Amino acid sequence: MQIYANGQFLSAEMPCIHPSDRGFRYGDGVFETVRLKGGKPYQWLFHLERLEAGLKALRITLNTDLLKPTCIELIRRNHAGDGLLRIAVSRGPGGRGYLPGRESEPTLVIETLTAPPRPAAPLTLWLSAYEKISPNALPVQVKLAQGLNSTLARLEAEAKGCDDALLLNAAGEICEMSGANIMWLARGKLFTPALACGVLNGSTRSALIRLSPWPVHEGAYTLDDLKDAEAVIACNVALGAVPIAVLAPQGFTWNSVALAQQLQDVLRIDMTHDTQSAA
Amino acid sequence: MQIYANGQFLSAEMPCIHPSDRGFRYGDGVFETVRLKGGKPYQWLFHLERLEAGLKALRITLNTDLLKPTCIELIRRNHAGDGLLRIAVSRGPGGRGYLPGRESEPTLVIETLTAPPRPAAPLTLWLSAYEKISPNALPVQVKLAQGLNSTLARLEAEAKGCDDALLLNAAGEICEMSGANIMWLARGKLFTPALACGVLNGSTRSALIRLSPWPVHEGAYTLDDLKDAEAVIACNVALGAVPIAVLAPQGFTWNSVALAQQLQDVLRIDMTHDTQSAA
């Protein structure tokens, strides 16, 4: 297995990041995780645009002209078929303190990874004691290399015996899980928190909004809305749409398997079209 | 120059971090920056306790028994006299996704660095458009490897022609600068935001609370309080106490040089005592 790091294809086992890299020092960077089907990236343009939006928000300058051919070459070298592609950009090495040095050159790391298995059973969620980071503090719509809020919520959920966490914002509005957006069906409509609530502009969220068989409502919702849902799913790039069975400690329960299967089916068809039509 | 990384003393030029390290992927770690005087660490116990509090908050297990002798050995090898010691701990390499793998072993990196020069003139601050990350979202009292909020505020201040940023919390209360606590003198008392406002438990803040020639009040304050201040200082481990002249765009101005000098003097005396009495 190889990875691509700053102009070179290297063994994936080799340490290639300098300890002064601002990615390691401060999580000062962004990343994308892209689904591969038959060695081709799904929703490439979405990921490229979100990466570029993240770089702009962080004021990191990176020429992305050669990004796609470099990814394709890594996929070829690793014989990566239906896994994941991970693209990380940090502000690069140099300096101490929060003000970046002018001489910093960004670090670009590209990896291919196996996709995690789909969960054997519908997910159980724990309502996190951690509040989601406010969009007034960080540009949370892009995938920031600031994963500690998600990590702490995930560890807390695990300690409570649950599969994942559900996080609310400071206003008590539903945001998202530790690494997935949330959607639910109620009264013939599909609901999901609006980006303004402070949620990631997820690639699978975006695809499902485009592909949904039901009208989609994006808004600010509370646990009362979720309580009344008929079925609830989590969606992310690694798993697609997966059913949610329980929110603890509230004791909300749903039968979500059919909804998740239906949405997974529309994703699978879209992925086939998208990757077959890709250049 | 050498660094210490996971059991080895290495050239400081060598990349020693694996790209799957959760420090690089997610900023999933904590760090300490310690002042050295004559090759001895100032406020060692404070830094050790804050590091351990951070590791506990992040649920990272690291045996710190050998940390001090390892630091002392690195200081000796690098002939580090009056600079800085930086200790970083991440959750270590392995896995994708926010839930850490059970096999993760923490990464420990220790570096010696030169101290930055004291600013030639009193600092100018820009009132940041970025809100401080809430203590409900992250354990912000310890030094998290999540520096993007500070970095973005610092870049914004630089773009406005200011030396640093002042950040408020979601309630509009004064928090801190991008990498320093703030204190001000008014009516014969020294004021500083309370930790509950969401500020770092800074080592120099702590020393000044202990050493202040005036009674110290920790509380929740707004810009109106700051406007009425007689003198305002920033304090951190790298610079000690430095004067603040201006808050823009409010146009608040202060004559802070004498206050900063007085507090810098008490810090210097304490540093001499503390490092001379160290084992």
Coordinates of C-alpha atoms in Angstrom, one line a residue:
Chain A
M1 CA 0.0 0.0 0.0
Q2 CA 1.2 3.5 -0.9
I3 CA 0.1 6.9 0.0
Y4 CA 0.8 10.2 -1.7
A5 CA 2.4 12.9 0.4
N6 CA 3.7 16.2 -1.0
G7 CA 4.8 15.2 -4.4
Q8 CA 5.8 11.6 -3.7
F9 CA 4.2 8.2 -3.6
L10 CA 5.5 6.5 -0.4
S11 CA 4.9 3.4 1.6
A12 CA 1.8 3.9 3.7
E13 CA 3.8 2.7 6.7
M14 CA 6.3 5.5 6.6
P15 CA 6.1 8.5 8.9
C16 CA 6.0 11.5 6.5
I17 CA 4.6 14.3 8.6
H18 CA 7.0 16.7 10.4
P19 CA 6.2 17.3 14.1
S20 CA 6.0 21.0 13.4
D21 CA 3.3 20.5 10.8
R22 CA 0.3 22.7 11.8
G23 CA -1.9 19.8 11.1
F24 CA -0.3 17.9 13.9
R25 CA 0.2 20.9 16.2
Y26 CA -3.2 22.5 15.8
G27 CA -5.5 20.4 13.5
D28 CA -5.0 23.3 11.2
G29 CA -6.4 21.8 8.0
V30 CA -9.3 20.2 6.1
F31 CA -9.9 16.8 4.6
E32 CA -12.3 15.0 2.3
T33 CA -13.4 11.3 2.4
V34 CA -14.6 10.2 -1.0
R35 CA -16.4 7.0 -1.9
L36 CA -14.9 4.8 -4.6
K37 CA -16.8 2.4 -6.9
G38 CA -14.8 0.4 -9.3
G39 CA -11.9 2.6 -8.6
K40 CA -13.7 5.7 -9.5
P41 CA -14.6 8.6 -7.1
Y42 CA -18.3 9.2 -6.4
Q43 CA -19.4 12.9 -6.2
W44 CA -16.0 14.1 -7.2
L45 CA -17.1 17.6 -8.0
F46 CA -18.9 18.0 -4.7
H47 CA -15.8 16.9 -2.8
L48 CA -13.5 19.2 -4.8
E49 CA -15.8 22.2 -4.3
R50 CA -16.1 21.5 -0.5
L51 CA -12.4 21.1 -0.2
E52 CA -11.8 24.4 -2.0
A53 CA -14.4 26.1 0.2
G54 CA -12.6 24.8 3.2
L55 CA -9.2 25.9 2.0
K56 CA -10.7 29.4 1.3
A57 CA -12.3 29.5 4.8
L58 CA -8.9 28.6 6.3
R59 CA -6.9 30.9 3.9
I60 CA -4.8 28.1 2.7
T61 CA -3.6 28.3 -0.9
L62 CA -3.3 25.0 -2.8
N63 CA -3.3 24.4 -6.5
T64 CA -5.8 21.6 -7.0
D65 CA -5.3 21.3 -10.8
L66 CA -3.5 18.0 -10.5
L67 CA -5.5 16.6 -7.5
K68 CA -7.7 14.3 -9.5
P69 CA -5.0 12.7 -11.7
T70 CA -2.9 12.2 -8.6
C71 CA -5.8 10.5 -6.8
I72 CA -6.5 8.3 -9.9
E73 CA -2.8 7.3 -9.9
L74 CA -2.8 6.3 -6.2
I75 CA -6.1 4.3 -6.8
R76 CA -4.3 2.5 -9.6
R77 CA -1.2 1.8 -7.6
N78 CA -3.2 0.5 -4.7
H79 CA -5.8 -1.4 -6.8
A80 CA -8.4 0.4 -4.8
G81 CA -11.8 -0.7 -6.0
D82 CA -14.8 0.0 -3.8
G83 CA -13.2 1.6 -0.7
L84 CA -12.6 5.2 0.4
L85 CA -10.2 7.9 -0.8
R86 CA -9.0 10.3 1.9
I87 CA -7.5 13.7 0.9
A88 CA -6.0 15.8 3.7
V89 CA -4.6 19.3 3.4
S90 CA -2.9 21.0 6.3
R91 CA -1.3 24.5 6.5
G92 CA 2.1 22.7 6.5
P93 CA 5.2 22.7 8.7
G94 CA 6.8 25.6 10.5
G95 CA 6.5 27.9 13.4
R96 CA 5.1 27.8 16.8
G97 CA 2.1 29.9 17.9
Y98 CA -1.2 30.4 16.1
L99 CA -0.2 32.9 13.5
P100 CA 1.1 30.9 10.5
G101 CA 4.5 31.7 9.1
R102 CA 4.5 33.3 5.7
E103 CA 6.8 30.5 4.5
S104 CA 4.3 27.7 5.2
E105 CA 3.7 25.4 2.3
P106 CA 0.6 23.2 2.7
T107 CA 0.9 19.5 3.3
L108 CA -1.2 17.3 1.0
V109 CA -1.7 13.6 1.9
I110 CA -3.8 11.2 -0.1
E111 CA -4.7 7.7 1.1
T112 CA -6.9 4.9 0.0
L113 CA -8.7 3.0 2.8
T114 CA -11.1 0.1 3.0
A115 CA -14.7 1.1 3.7
P116 CA -16.0 0.0 7.1
P117 CA -18.6 -2.8 7.1
R118 CA -22.3 -1.8 7.3
P119 CA -23.5 -2.1 10.9
A120 CA -25.2 -5.5 11.5
A121 CA -28.1 -3.9 13.3
P122 CA -29.9 -0.5 13.4
L123 CA -27.9 2.1 15.4
T124 CA -28.5 3.1 18.9
L125 CA -27.7 6.8 19.7
W126 CA -26.8 8.5 22.9
L127 CA -27.8 12.2 23.3
S128 CA -24.4 13.8 23.9
A129 CA -23.5 16.0 26.8
Y130 CA -21.2 17.8 24.4
E131 CA -22.7 20.7 22.5
K132 CA -21.8 21.0 18.8
I133 CA -19.2 23.6 18.0
S134 CA -20.9 26.8 16.9
P135 CA -20.6 28.0 13.2
N136 CA -19.7 31.4 14.8
A137 CA -16.5 29.8 16.1
L138 CA -15.4 27.6 13.2
P139 CA -16.5 27.0 9.6
V140 CA -18.1 23.7 10.5
Q141 CA -19.9 23.2 7.1
V142 CA -16.5 22.0 5.7
K143 CA -14.5 19.0 7.0
L144 CA -12.1 20.5 9.4
A145 CA -9.2 18.6 10.9
Q146 CA -10.7 19.5 14.3
G147 CA -12.3 16.2 15.3
L148 CA -12.1 16.3 19.1
N149 CA -15.7 17.4 19.6
S150 CA -16.8 14.4 17.6
T151 CA -14.3 12.1 19.2
L152 CA -15.3 13.0 22.7
A153 CA -19.0 12.6 21.9
R154 CA -18.3 9.2 20.3
L155 CA -16.3 8.0 23.3
E156 CA -19.1 9.1 25.6
A157 CA -21.7 7.2 23.5
E158 CA -19.5 4.1 23.6
A159 CA -19.2 4.4 27.4
K160 CA -23.0 4.5 27.5
G161 CA -23.2 1.3 25.4
C162 CA -24.5 3.1 22.3
D163 CA -23.2 3.1 18.7
D164 CA -23.0 6.8 18.2
A165 CA -23.8 10.2 19.6
L166 CA -26.4 12.8 18.7
L167 CA -25.3 16.3 19.2
L168 CA -27.4 19.5 19.7
N169 CA -26.3 23.1 19.2
A170 CA -26.3 25.7 21.9
A171 CA -29.9 26.5 21.1
G172 CA -30.9 22.9 21.7
E173 CA -31.6 22.3 18.0
I174 CA -30.7 18.9 16.5
C175 CA -27.4 19.0 14.6
E176 CA -25.8 15.7 13.6
M177 CA -24.1 12.6 14.9
S178 CA -20.4 12.4 15.6
G179 CA -19.6 11.7 11.9
A180 CA -22.9 11.6 10.0
N181 CA -25.9 13.7 9.2
I182 CA -29.3 12.7 10.4
M183 CA -32.6 12.6 8.5
W184 CA -36.1 11.4 9.4
L185 CA -39.4 10.7 7.7
A186 CA -42.6 12.2 9.1
R187 CA -46.0 12.9 7.5
G188 CA -44.7 12.0 4.0
K189 CA -41.7 14.4 4.2
L190 CA -38.0 13.9 4.8
F191 CA -36.6 16.3 7.4
T192 CA -32.9 17.2 8.1
P193 CA -31.3 20.0 10.1
A194 CA -30.4 23.1 8.0
L195 CA -26.7 24.0 7.5
A196 CA -27.4 27.2 9.5
C197 CA -27.9 25.0 12.6
G198 CA -24.2 24.2 12.4
V199 CA -24.0 20.9 10.6
L200 CA -21.5 19.6 8.1
N201 CA -22.5 20.0 4.4
G202 CA -22.3 16.2 4.1
S203 CA -21.8 14.7 0.6
T204 CA -24.4 11.9 1.3
R205 CA -26.8 14.4 2.9
S206 CA -26.5 16.5 -0.3
A207 CA -27.1 13.4 -2.5
L208 CA -30.1 12.4 -0.5
I209 CA -31.6 15.9 -0.7
R210 CA -31.2 15.7 -4.5
L211 CA -32.5 12.1 -4.8
S212 CA -35.2 11.9 -2.1
P213 CA -38.5 10.3 -3.1
W214 CA -40.1 12.6 -0.6
P215 CA -40.1 16.4 -0.4
V216 CA -37.2 17.5 1.8
H217 CA -37.4 20.1 4.5
E218 CA -34.2 21.6 5.9
G219 CA -34.8 23.6 9.1
A220 CA -34.2 24.0 12.8
Y221 CA -35.7 21.1 14.8
T222 CA -35.8 19.9 18.4
L223 CA -36.0 16.5 20.0
D224 CA -39.8 16.9 20.0
D225 CA -39.7 16.7 16.2
L226 CA -37.5 13.7 16.2
K227 CA -39.8 12.0 18.7
D228 CA -42.7 12.2 16.3
A229 CA -40.6 10.7 13.4
E230 CA -41.7 7.5 11.7
A231 CA -38.2 6.4 10.8
V232 CA -34.7 7.9 11.3
I233 CA -31.5 7.4 9.4
A234 CA -27.8 8.4 9.6
C235 CA -26.0 9.2 6.4
N236 CA -22.3 9.6 5.6
V237 CA -19.9 8.8 2.9
A238 CA -18.5 5.6 4.4
L239 CA -21.8 3.9 5.2
G240 CA -24.4 5.6 2.9
A241 CA -27.8 5.5 4.7
V242 CA -28.1 3.4 7.9
P243 CA -31.1 2.9 10.1
I244 CA -31.4 4.4 13.6
A245 CA -33.4 2.4 16.2
V246 CA -33.1 4.2 19.5
L247 CA -32.2 7.5 21.1
A248 CA -31.1 7.1 24.7
P249 CA -31.6 8.1 27.4
Q250 CA -34.9 9.5 26.0
G251 CA -36.1 6.1 25.0
F252 CA -37.3 7.2 21.6
T253 CA -37.5 4.2 19.2
W254 CA -38.1 3.8 15.5
N255 CA -38.5 1.2 12.9
S256 CA -36.1 2.6 10.3
V257 CA -34.9 -0.4 8.3
A258 CA -37.2 0.1 5.4
L259 CA -36.4 3.8 5.0
A260 CA -32.7 3.2 5.2
Q261 CA -32.9 0.5 2.6
Q262 CA -35.0 2.7 0.2
L263 CA -32.5 5.5 0.5
Q264 CA -29.5 3.2 0.2
D265 CA -31.0 1.9 -3.0
V266 CA -31.3 5.4 -4.6
L267 CA -27.7 6.1 -3.5
R268 CA -26.5 2.9 -5.1
I269 CA -28.1 3.7 -8.4
D270 CA -26.8 7.3 -8.4
M271 CA -23.3 6.0 -7.5
T272 CA -23.4 3.6 -10.5
H273 CA -24.5 6.4 -12.9
D274 CA -22.1 8.9 -11.5
T275 CA -19.0 6.7 -11.6
Q276 CA -19.8 5.2 -15.0
S277 CA -20.2 8.6 -16.5
A278 CA -17.0 9.9 -14.9
A279 CA -14.1 10.8 -17.3
Chain B
M1 CA 18.9 20.2 17.3
Q2 CA 17.1 17.1 18.4
I3 CA 13.5 16.3 19.4
Y4 CA 12.1 13.4 21.5
A5 CA 9.5 11.4 19.8
N6 CA 8.0 8.1 21.2
G7 CA 11.1 6.8 22.9
Q8 CA 13.8 8.2 20.7
F9 CA 15.9 11.3 20.4
L10 CA 15.8 12.2 16.7
S11 CA 17.0 15.0 14.4
A12 CA 14.4 17.8 14.6
E13 CA 14.4 17.9 10.8
M14 CA 13.1 14.4 10.5
P15 CA 9.4 13.7 9.7
C16 CA 8.4 11.4 12.6
I17 CA 4.6 11.5 12.6
H18 CA 2.6 8.9 10.7
P19 CA -0.1 10.4 8.5
S20 CA -2.7 8.2 10.3
D21 CA -1.8 9.9 13.6
R22 CA -5.0 11.2 15.1
G23 CA -3.1 14.4 16.0
F24 CA -2.6 15.0 12.3
R25 CA -6.0 13.7 11.2
Y26 CA -8.1 15.4 13.9
G27 CA -6.1 17.6 16.2
D28 CA -6.8 14.8 18.7
G29 CA -4.4 15.7 21.5
V30 CA -3.1 18.2 24.0
F31 CA 0.1 20.1 24.5
E32 CA 2.0 22.2 27.0
T33 CA 4.5 25.0 26.3
V34 CA 6.8 25.5 29.3
R35 CA 9.2 28.5 29.9
L36 CA 12.8 27.6 30.5
K37 CA 15.2 29.6 32.5
G38 CA 18.8 28.5 32.7
G39 CA 17.7 25.2 31.3
K40 CA 15.2 24.6 34.0
P41 CA 11.4 24.5 33.5
Y42 CA 9.3 27.2 35.2
Q43 CA 6.0 26.2 36.8
W44 CA 6.7 22.5 36.0
L45 CA 4.0 21.2 38.4
F46 CA 1.4 23.5 36.9
H47 CA 2.1 22.3 33.4
L48 CA 2.3 18.6 34.5
E49 CA -1.1 18.9 36.2
R50 CA -2.7 20.7 33.3
L51 CA -1.3 18.1 30.9
E52 CA -2.7 15.3 33.0
A53 CA -6.1 17.1 33.3
G54 CA -6.1 17.3 29.5
L55 CA -5.2 13.7 29.0
K56 CA -8.0 12.7 31.4
A57 CA -10.6 15.0 29.6
L58 CA -9.6 13.3 26.3
R59 CA -9.5 9.8 27.8
I60 CA -5.9 9.3 26.7
T61 CA -3.7 7.1 28.9
L62 CA 0.0 8.1 29.2
N63 CA 2.4 7.3 31.9
T64 CA 4.1 10.6 32.8
D65 CA 6.6 9.2 35.3
L66 CA 9.5 9.7 33.0
L67 CA 8.3 12.9 31.4
K68 CA 10.5 15.3 33.4
P69 CA 13.8 13.4 33.1
T70 CA 13.2 13.0 29.4
C71 CA 12.6 16.8 29.1
I72 CA 15.7 17.5 31.1
E73 CA 17.7 15.2 28.8
L74 CA 16.4 16.9 25.7
I75 CA 17.2 20.3 27.2
R76 CA 20.8 19.1 27.9
R77 CA 21.3 17.7 24.4
N78 CA 20.0 20.9 22.8
H79 CA 21.8 23.3 25.3
A80 CA 18.4 25.0 25.7
G81 CA 18.8 27.8 28.2
D82 CA 16.1 30.5 28.3
G83 CA 13.7 29.3 25.6
L84 CA 10.6 27.2 25.5
L85 CA 9.9 23.5 25.9
R86 CA 6.9 22.1 24.0
I87 CA 5.3 18.8 25.0
A88 CA 2.7 17.3 22.7
V89 CA 0.6 14.2 23.2
S90 CA -1.8 12.9 20.6
R91 CA -4.0 9.8 20.7
G92 CA -1.6 8.2 18.3
P93 CA -1.8 6.5 14.9
G94 CA -4.4 4.2 13.6
G95 CA -7.9 4.1 12.2
R96 CA -10.2 6.4 10.3
G97 CA -13.3 7.8 11.8
Y98 CA -13.8 9.6 15.1
L99 CA -14.0 6.5 17.4
P100 CA -10.4 5.7 18.3
G101 CA -9.2 2.2 17.8
R102 CA -8.5 0.3 21.0
E103 CA -4.9 -0.4 19.8
S104 CA -4.0 3.3 19.7
E105 CA -0.8 4.1 21.6
P106 CA -0.3 7.8 22.3
T107 CA 2.3 9.8 20.4
L108 CA 4.6 11.9 22.7
V109 CA 6.7 14.6 21.1
I110 CA 9.0 16.9 23.1
E111 CA 10.8 19.9 21.5
T112 CA 12.9 22.8 22.6
L113 CA 12.2 26.1 20.9
T114 CA 13.5 29.7 21.0
A115 CA 11.3 32.2 22.8
P116 CA 9.8 34.8 20.5
P117 CA 11.1 38.4 21.0
R118 CA 9.0 40.7 23.2
P119 CA 6.9 43.0 21.0
A120 CA 8.6 46.4 20.3
A121 CA 5.5 48.3 21.1
P122 CA 2.2 47.8 23.0
L123 CA -0.2 45.5 21.2
T124 CA -3.1 46.5 19.1
L125 CA -6.1 44.1 19.3
W126 CA -8.9 43.5 16.8
L127 CA -12.3 42.4 18.2
S128 CA -12.7 39.1 16.4
A129 CA -15.7 38.1 14.3
Y130 CA -15.0 34.6 15.5
E131 CA -16.7 33.5 18.7
K132 CA -14.7 31.5 21.2
I133 CA -15.4 27.7 21.2
S134 CA -17.8 27.0 24.1
P135 CA -16.6 25.0 27.1
N136 CA -19.8 22.9 26.5
A137 CA -18.3 21.7 23.2
L138 CA -14.7 21.1 24.2
P139 CA -12.6 21.1 27.5
V140 CA -11.1 24.5 26.5
Q141 CA -9.4 25.1 29.9
V142 CA -6.6 22.7 28.8
K143 CA -4.3 23.2 25.8
L144 CA -6.1 21.3 23.1
A145 CA -4.4 20.6 19.7
Q146 CA -7.5 22.3 18.2
G147 CA -6.0 25.7 17.2
L148 CA -8.1 26.7 14.3
N149 CA -10.3 29.1 16.1
S150 CA -7.3 30.9 17.4
T151 CA -5.5 30.7 14.0
L152 CA -8.5 32.1 12.1
A153 CA -8.9 35.0 14.6
R154 CA -5.2 35.7 14.4
L155 CA -5.3 35.8 10.6
E156 CA -8.3 38.1 10.7
A157 CA -6.5 40.5 13.1
E158 CA -3.5 40.5 10.9
A159 CA -5.6 41.4 7.9
K160 CA -7.0 44.3 9.9
G161 CA -3.5 45.5 10.7
C162 CA -3.6 44.5 14.3
D163 CA -1.2 42.4 16.4
D164 CA -3.7 40.0 17.9
A165 CA -7.4 39.3 18.3
L166 CA -9.7 39.5 21.3
L167 CA -12.4 36.9 21.3
L168 CA -15.8 36.9 23.1
N169 CA -17.9 33.9 24.0
A170 CA -21.5 33.3 22.7
A171 CA -22.9 35.4 25.6
G172 CA -20.7 38.4 24.5
E173 CA -18.4 38.1 27.5
I174 CA -14.7 38.8 27.2
C175 CA -12.7 35.6 26.9
E176 CA -9.1 35.9 25.7
M177 CA -6.8 36.6 22.9
S178 CA -5.8 34.1 20.2
G179 CA -3.0 32.7 22.4
A180 CA -3.0 34.8 25.6
N181 CA -5.2 35.6 28.6
I182 CA -6.2 39.2 29.2
M183 CA -6.1 41.2 32.5
W184 CA -6.8 44.8 33.3
L185 CA -6.5 47.2 36.2
A186 CA -9.4 49.3 37.3
R187 CA -10.2 51.0 40.6
G188 CA -7.2 49.4 42.3
K189 CA -8.2 45.9 41.3
L190 CA -6.9 43.4 38.7
F191 CA -9.7 41.9 36.6
T192 CA -9.6 38.8 34.4
P193 CA -12.3 36.6 32.8
A194 CA -13.2 33.5 35.0
L195 CA -12.4 30.1 33.6
A196 CA -16.2 29.4 33.4
C197 CA -16.4 32.0 30.6
G198 CA -14.5 29.5 28.5
V199 CA -10.9 30.6 28.8
L200 CA -7.6 28.7 29.0
N201 CA -6.3 28.0 32.4
G202 CA -3.1 29.8 31.4
S203 CA 0.1 29.2 33.3
T204 CA 1.0 32.9 33.4
R205 CA -2.6 33.9 34.2
S206 CA -2.3 31.5 37.2
A207 CA 1.1 32.9 38.2
L208 CA -0.2 36.5 38.1
I209 CA -3.3 35.7 40.1
R210 CA -1.0 34.3 42.7
L211 CA 1.6 37.1 42.5
S212 CA -0.6 40.2 41.8
P213 CA 0.1 43.3 44.0
W214 CA -3.6 44.1 43.7
P215 CA -6.7 42.1 44.7
V216 CA -7.7 39.9 41.7
H217 CA -11.3 39.5 40.5
E218 CA -12.2 36.7 38.2
G219 CA -15.7 37.0 36.6
A220 CA -17.8 37.5 33.6
Y221 CA -17.1 40.9 31.9
T222 CA -18.2 42.7 28.8
L223 CA -16.5 45.3 26.6
D224 CA -18.0 48.1 28.8
D225 CA -15.8 46.8 31.7
L226 CA -12.8 46.9 29.5
K227 CA -13.5 50.4 28.2
D228 CA -13.3 51.7 31.8
A229 CA -9.9 50.0 32.5
E230 CA -6.9 52.1 33.3
A231 CA -4.4 49.6 31.8
V232 CA -4.7 46.2 30.0
I233 CA -2.2 43.4 29.5
A234 CA -2.0 40.1 27.7
C235 CA -0.2 37.3 29.4
N236 CA 1.1 34.0 28.1
V237 CA 4.0 31.6 28.7
A238 CA 6.1 32.8 25.7
L239 CA 5.9 36.6 26.4
G240 CA 5.0 37.0 30.1
A241 CA 3.0 40.2 30.6
V242 CA 2.8 42.6 27.6
P243 CA 1.0 45.9 27.3
I244 CA -2.1 46.4 25.2
A245 CA -2.6 49.8 23.7
V246 CA -5.7 49.6 21.5
L247 CA -8.9 47.6 20.9
A248 CA -10.1 48.2 17.3
P249 CA -12.6 48.9 15.8
Q250 CA -14.0 50.2 19.1
G251 CA -11.2 52.7 19.5
F252 CA -10.6 51.9 23.1
T253 CA -7.0 53.0 24.1
W254 CA -5.0 52.5 27.2
N255 CA -1.6 53.4 28.7
S256 CA -0.5 49.9 29.8
V257 CA 3.3 50.0 29.7
A258 CA 3.8 50.6 33.4
L259 CA 1.3 47.9 34.4
A260 CA 2.9 45.4 32.1
Q261 CA 6.4 46.2 33.4
Q262 CA 5.3 45.8 37.0
L263 CA 3.7 42.4 36.4
Q264 CA 6.7 41.3 34.2
D265 CA 8.9 42.1 37.2
V266 CA 7.0 40.0 39.6
L267 CA 7.0 37.2 37.1
R268 CA 10.8 37.5 36.6
I269 CA 11.4 37.2 40.4
D270 CA 9.1 34.2 40.7
M271 CA 10.7 32.5 37.7
T272 CA 14.1 32.9 39.3
H273 CA 12.9 31.5 42.7
D274 CA 11.0 28.7 41.0
T275 CA 13.8 27.5 38.7
Q276 CA 16.5 27.9 41.4
S277 CA 14.6 25.8 43.9
A278 CA 13.8 23.1 41.3
A279 CA 15.3 19.7 41.8

